[in-house]
PDB file of C-alpha atoms in Angstrom:
ATOM      1  CA  MET N1453     -33.740  -9.042  44.716  1.00 62.00           C
ATOM      2  CA  LYS N1454     -31.060 -11.556  43.684  1.00 61.00           C
ATOM      3  CA  LYS N1455     -32.598 -11.744  40.211  1.00 62.00           C
ATOM      4  CA  ALA N1456     -32.429  -7.940  39.776  1.00 56.00           C
ATOM      5  CA  LEU N1457     -28.809  -7.920  40.959  1.00 51.00           C
ATOM      6  CA  CYS N1458     -27.861 -10.701  38.504  1.00 50.00           C
ATOM      7  CA  ILE N1459     -29.577  -8.866  35.633  1.00 58.00           C
ATOM      8  CA  SER N1460     -27.738  -5.645  36.568  1.00 51.00           C
ATOM      9  CA  ILE N1461     -24.396  -7.457  36.617  1.00 57.00           C
ATOM     10  CA  VAL N1462     -25.089  -9.071  33.231  1.00 45.00           C
ATOM     11  CA  ILE N1463     -26.031  -5.664  31.755  1.00 55.00           C
ATOM     12  CA  VAL N1464     -22.848  -4.049  33.129  1.00 44.00           C
ATOM     13  CA  ILE N1465     -20.697  -6.878  31.746  1.00 55.00           C
ATOM     14  CA  PHE N1466     -22.487  -6.677  28.387  1.00 47.00           C
ATOM     15  CA  PHE N1467     -21.893  -2.940  28.021  1.00 48.00           C
ATOM     16  CA  SER N1468     -18.294  -3.329  29.194  1.00 46.00           C
ATOM     17  CA  LEU N1469     -17.662  -5.919  26.501  1.00 45.00           C
ATOM     18  CA  ILE N1470     -19.317  -3.746  23.844  1.00 53.00           C
ATOM     19  CA  SER N1471     -17.232  -0.736  24.950  1.00 46.00           C
ATOM     20  CA  ALA N1472     -14.010  -2.772  24.853  1.00 45.00           C
ATOM     21  CA  PHE N1473     -14.873  -4.117  21.402  1.00 48.00           C
ATOM     22  CA  LEU N1474     -15.532  -0.622  20.032  1.00 47.00           C
ATOM     23  CA  TYR N1475     -12.358   0.756  21.631  1.00 48.00           C
ATOM     24  CA  PHE N1476     -10.093  -1.914  20.131  1.00 49.00           C
ATOM     25  CA  ARG N1477     -11.852  -1.774  16.768  1.00 49.00           C
ATOM     26  CA  LYS N1478     -11.205   1.979  16.657  1.00 45.00           C
ATOM     27  CA  ASP N1479      -7.485   1.301  17.182  1.00 47.00           C
ATOM     28  CA  GLU N1480      -7.451  -1.198  14.295  1.00 50.00           C
ATOM     29  CA  CYS N1481      -8.854   1.461  11.958  1.00 50.00           C
ATOM     30  CA  ASN N1482      -6.072   3.944  12.686  1.00 56.00           C
ATOM     31  CA  GLU N1483      -3.912   4.900   9.755  1.00 76.00           C
ATOM     32  CA  PHE N1484      -0.584   3.176   9.180  1.00 82.00           C
ATOM     33  CA  THR N1485       2.369   4.903  10.840  1.00 91.00           C
ATOM     34  CA  VAL N1486       5.791   4.635   9.233  1.00 92.00           C
ATOM     35  CA  GLY N1487       8.590   3.401  11.513  1.00 92.00           C
ATOM     36  CA  ASP N1488      11.881   5.213  12.074  1.00 93.00           C
ATOM     37  CA  ASP N1489      13.750   2.702   9.888  1.00 95.00           C
ATOM     38  CA  GLU N1490      11.141   2.656   7.113  1.00 96.00           C
ATOM     39  CA  ILE N1491      10.176   4.551   3.982  1.00 96.00           C
ATOM     40  CA  ALA N1492       6.512   4.289   3.028  1.00 96.00           C
ATOM     41  CA  LEU N1493       4.915   4.971  -0.334  1.00 96.00           C
ATOM     42  CA  TYR N1494       1.219   5.836  -0.317  1.00 96.00           C
ATOM     43  CA  ILE N1495      -0.063   5.175  -3.823  1.00 97.00           C
ATOM     44  CA  GLN N1496      -3.609   6.333  -4.449  1.00 98.00           C
ATOM     45  CA  LEU N1497      -5.202   4.797  -7.532  1.00 98.00           C
ATOM     46  CA  ASN N1498      -7.527   7.200  -9.292  1.00 98.00           C
ATOM     47  CA  THR N1499      -7.959   5.300 -12.533  1.00 97.00           C
ATOM     48  CA  LYS N1500     -11.000   4.706 -14.692  1.00 97.00           C
ATOM     49  CA  GLU N1501     -10.789   0.936 -14.295  1.00 97.00           C
ATOM     50  CA  ASP N1502      -9.420  -1.642 -11.886  1.00 98.00           C
ATOM     51  CA  ILE N1503      -5.931  -2.955 -12.647  1.00 97.00           C
ATOM     52  CA  GLY N1504      -4.261  -6.348 -12.356  1.00 96.00           C
ATOM     53  CA  LEU N1505      -0.894  -5.589 -10.741  1.00 97.00           C
ATOM     54  CA  LEU N1506       1.220  -2.604  -9.847  1.00 97.00           C
ATOM     55  CA  VAL N1507       4.887  -3.387 -10.501  1.00 97.00           C
ATOM     56  CA  PHE N1508       7.761  -1.087  -9.621  1.00 95.00           C
ATOM     57  CA  ASP N1509      11.347  -1.142 -10.705  1.00 95.00           C
ATOM     58  CA  TYR N1510      13.425   0.872  -8.289  1.00 95.00           C
ATOM     59  CA  SER N1511      16.950   1.878  -7.557  1.00 94.00           C
ATOM     60  CA  VAL N1512      18.257   2.721  -4.098  1.00 91.00           C
ATOM     61  CA  ASN N1513      21.653   4.388  -4.016  1.00 83.00           C
ATOM     62  CA  GLY N1514      22.386   2.776  -7.383  1.00 81.00           C
ATOM     63  CA  SER N1515      21.288  -0.773  -6.477  1.00 87.00           C
ATOM     64  CA  GLU N1516      18.481  -1.868  -8.839  1.00 92.00           C
ATOM     65  CA  GLN N1517      15.592  -4.011  -7.628  1.00 92.00           C
ATOM     66  CA  SER N1518      12.000  -4.821  -8.482  1.00 93.00           C
ATOM     67  CA  GLY N1519       8.770  -5.435  -6.599  1.00 93.00           C
ATOM     68  CA  GLY N1520       5.062  -5.151  -6.912  1.00 94.00           C
ATOM     69  CA  ILE N1521       1.620  -5.178  -5.385  1.00 95.00           C
ATOM     70  CA  SER N1522      -1.205  -7.592  -6.140  1.00 95.00           C
ATOM     71  CA  ASN N1523      -4.093  -9.165  -4.291  1.00 94.00           C
ATOM     72  CA  ALA N1524      -3.455 -12.640  -2.890  1.00 92.00           C
ATOM     73  CA  ASP N1525      -6.982 -13.677  -3.861  1.00 95.00           C
ATOM     74  CA  LYS N1526      -6.193 -12.828  -7.508  1.00 95.00           C
ATOM     75  CA  SER N1527      -8.787 -10.039  -7.593  1.00 96.00           C
ATOM     76  CA  LEU N1528      -8.032  -6.761  -9.351  1.00 97.00           C
ATOM     77  CA  LEU N1529      -6.688  -3.731  -7.507  1.00 97.00           C
ATOM     78  CA  LYS N1530      -9.642  -1.337  -7.241  1.00 98.00           C
ATOM     79  CA  HIS N1531      -9.567   1.836  -9.343  1.00 97.00           C
ATOM     80  CA  ASP N1532      -9.843   4.010  -6.198  1.00 97.00           C
ATOM     81  CA  GLU N1533      -7.729   1.928  -3.816  1.00 97.00           C
ATOM     82  CA  LEU N1534      -5.008   3.315  -1.559  1.00 97.00           C
ATOM     83  CA  LEU N1535      -1.934   1.091  -1.704  1.00 97.00           C
ATOM     84  CA  ILE N1536       0.847   1.306   0.874  1.00 95.00           C
ATOM     85  CA  HIS N1537       4.290  -0.102   0.203  1.00 95.00           C
ATOM     86  CA  VAL N1538       6.981  -0.041   2.883  1.00 95.00           C
ATOM     87  CA  TRP N1539      10.719  -0.602   2.695  1.00 94.00           C
ATOM     88  CA  ASN N1540      13.012  -0.785   5.699  1.00 94.00           C
ATOM     89  CA  LYS N1541      16.742  -0.099   5.947  1.00 94.00           C
ATOM     90  CA  GLU N1542      17.617  -3.788   5.925  1.00 92.00           C
ATOM     91  CA  GLU N1543      15.616  -4.477   2.741  1.00 90.00           C
ATOM     92  CA  LEU N1544      17.253  -1.525   1.030  1.00 92.00           C
ATOM     93  CA  ASN N1545      20.707  -2.364   2.408  1.00 90.00           C
ATOM     94  CA  CYS N1546      21.051   1.189   3.629  1.00 90.00           C
ATOM     95  CA  SER N1547      22.458   2.428   6.935  1.00 91.00           C
ATOM     96  CA  ALA N1548      22.151   6.182   6.284  1.00 94.00           C
ATOM     97  CA  ASP N1549      19.169   8.350   7.264  1.00 94.00           C
ATOM     98  CA  THR N1550      18.364   9.039   3.608  1.00 95.00           C
ATOM     99  CA  ALA N1551      18.437   7.144   0.346  1.00 93.00           C
ATOM    100  CA  GLU N1552      18.506   8.237  -3.280  1.00 94.00           C
ATOM    101  CA  LEU N1553      15.406   6.540  -4.640  1.00 94.00           C
ATOM    102  CA  SER N1554      14.283   6.158  -8.261  1.00 95.00           C
ATOM    103  CA  VAL N1555      11.022   4.368  -9.007  1.00 96.00           C
ATOM    104  CA  GLN N1556       9.335   3.449 -12.271  1.00 97.00           C
ATOM    105  CA  PHE N1557       5.846   2.023 -11.953  1.00 97.00           C
ATOM    106  CA  ARG N1558       4.333  -0.397 -14.437  1.00 97.00           C
ATOM    107  CA  ILE N1559       0.625  -1.108 -14.529  1.00 97.00           C
ATOM    108  CA  ILE N1560      -0.349  -4.589 -15.599  1.00 97.00           C
ATOM    109  CA  THR N1561      -3.880  -3.984 -16.826  1.00 96.00           C
ATOM    110  CA  GLU N1562      -5.136  -7.549 -16.326  1.00 95.00           C
ATOM    111  CA  TYR N1563      -4.542  -9.927 -13.472  1.00 95.00           C
ATOM    112  CA  VAL N1564      -1.745 -12.401 -14.130  1.00 95.00           C
ATOM    113  CA  ASP N1565       0.098 -14.462 -11.557  1.00 94.00           C
ATOM    114  CA  PRO N1566       3.034 -12.428 -10.224  1.00 93.00           C
ATOM    115  CA  ASN N1567       6.498 -13.766 -11.002  1.00 91.00           C
ATOM    116  CA  TYR N1568       9.915 -13.087  -9.484  1.00 88.00           C
ATOM    117  CA  GLU N1569      11.301 -11.709 -12.745  1.00 91.00           C
ATOM    118  CA  ASN N1570       8.432  -9.192 -13.022  1.00 91.00           C
ATOM    119  CA  ILE N1571       8.209  -9.889 -16.748  1.00 93.00           C
ATOM    120  CA  TYR N1572       4.710  -9.522 -18.190  1.00 96.00           C
ATOM    121  CA  PRO N1573       3.214  -9.385 -21.692  1.00 96.00           C
ATOM    122  CA  GLU N1574       3.816  -6.046 -23.423  1.00 95.00           C
ATOM    123  CA  ASN N1575       0.209  -5.754 -24.587  1.00 96.00           C
ATOM    124  CA  ILE N1576      -1.046  -5.508 -20.982  1.00 96.00           C
ATOM    125  CA  THR N1577       1.889  -3.484 -19.579  1.00 96.00           C
ATOM    126  CA  LYS N1578       1.709   0.303 -19.269  1.00 97.00           C
ATOM    127  CA  ILE N1579       4.932   2.037 -18.201  1.00 96.00           C
ATOM    128  CA  LEU N1580       4.785   5.290 -16.249  1.00 97.00           C
ATOM    129  CA  ASP N1581       7.484   7.966 -16.110  1.00 96.00           C
ATOM    130  CA  LYS N1582      10.324   7.375 -13.663  1.00 96.00           C
ATOM    131  CA  ILE N1583      10.524   9.517 -10.535  1.00 96.00           C
ATOM    132  CA  SER N1584      13.639  10.210  -8.468  1.00 95.00           C
ATOM    133  CA  PHE N1585      13.949  11.822  -5.077  1.00 95.00           C
ATOM    134  CA  GLU N1586      15.867  11.733  -1.826  1.00 96.00           C
ATOM    135  CA  ALA N1587      13.833   9.673   0.644  1.00 96.00           C
ATOM    136  CA  ARG N1588      14.282  10.049   4.379  1.00 97.00           C
ATOM    137  CA  PHE N1589      13.738   7.065   6.659  1.00 97.00           C
ATOM    138  CA  GLY N1590      10.819   7.613   9.015  1.00 96.00           C
ATOM    139  CA  GLU N1591       8.855   9.495   6.345  1.00 96.00           C
ATOM    140  CA  SER N1592       6.144   8.629   3.856  1.00 96.00           C
ATOM    141  CA  TYR N1593       5.659   9.864   0.302  1.00 96.00           C
ATOM    142  CA  SER N1594       2.325  10.166  -1.462  1.00 96.00           C
ATOM    143  CA  PHE N1595       1.556   9.609  -5.117  1.00 97.00           C
ATOM    144  CA  THR N1596      -1.569   9.370  -7.239  1.00 98.00           C
ATOM    145  CA  ILE N1597      -1.895   7.328 -10.414  1.00 98.00           C
ATOM    146  CA  ILE N1598      -4.486   8.685 -12.822  1.00 98.00           C
ATOM    147  CA  GLY N1599      -5.628   7.659 -16.282  1.00 97.00           C
ATOM    148  CA  ASP N1600      -6.950   4.643 -18.081  1.00 96.00           C
ATOM    149  CA  ASN N1601      -5.954   1.739 -20.285  1.00 92.00           C
ATOM    150  CA  ILE N1602      -6.800   3.598 -23.524  1.00 92.00           C
ATOM    151  CA  ASN N1603      -5.209   7.022 -22.914  1.00 94.00           C
ATOM    152  CA  GLY N1604      -2.418   5.891 -20.627  1.00 94.00           C
ATOM    153  CA  TYR N1605      -1.532   6.480 -16.997  1.00 97.00           C
ATOM    154  CA  LYS N1606       0.291   9.264 -15.224  1.00 97.00           C
ATOM    155  CA  LEU N1607       1.991   9.411 -11.826  1.00 97.00           C
ATOM    156  CA  ILE N1608       1.534  12.557  -9.745  1.00 96.00           C
ATOM    157  CA  ARG N1609       3.602  13.243  -6.632  1.00 94.00           C
ATOM    158  CA  ASN N1610       1.381  14.799  -3.971  1.00 91.00           C
TER     159      ASN N1610
END
């Protein structure tokens, strides 16, 4: 009788642990939610090949800056990857609820180590058209980059 009770308790604990694991794992898989003091860019790559870096030169209310996205392990960004970039009010030095945002993406077709100047060889740099829009804090904006290294790339606002 004691043996059956111990086995029952072990089974209950086991299934409780499995249920807790699945519950918390589900929460980790939830989509990113933009904060009230943030602007998020969802950038869907839909290119024919993987790329090295995605660099962006941007202007917020006339103040020009630069940034980029790369993989820390020096692997290429996958041709079908969804990239999320987030700015907050402090980073953008903005206290208003909106910001005039202009962004020009540059695709670096091969992996090279990122640098603070965001200067890369011209032969592996593809410049996309600049986009400008009023961005509201607490909102996200979606874009898709299509194309390839031979025919060029294009940015589409979704």
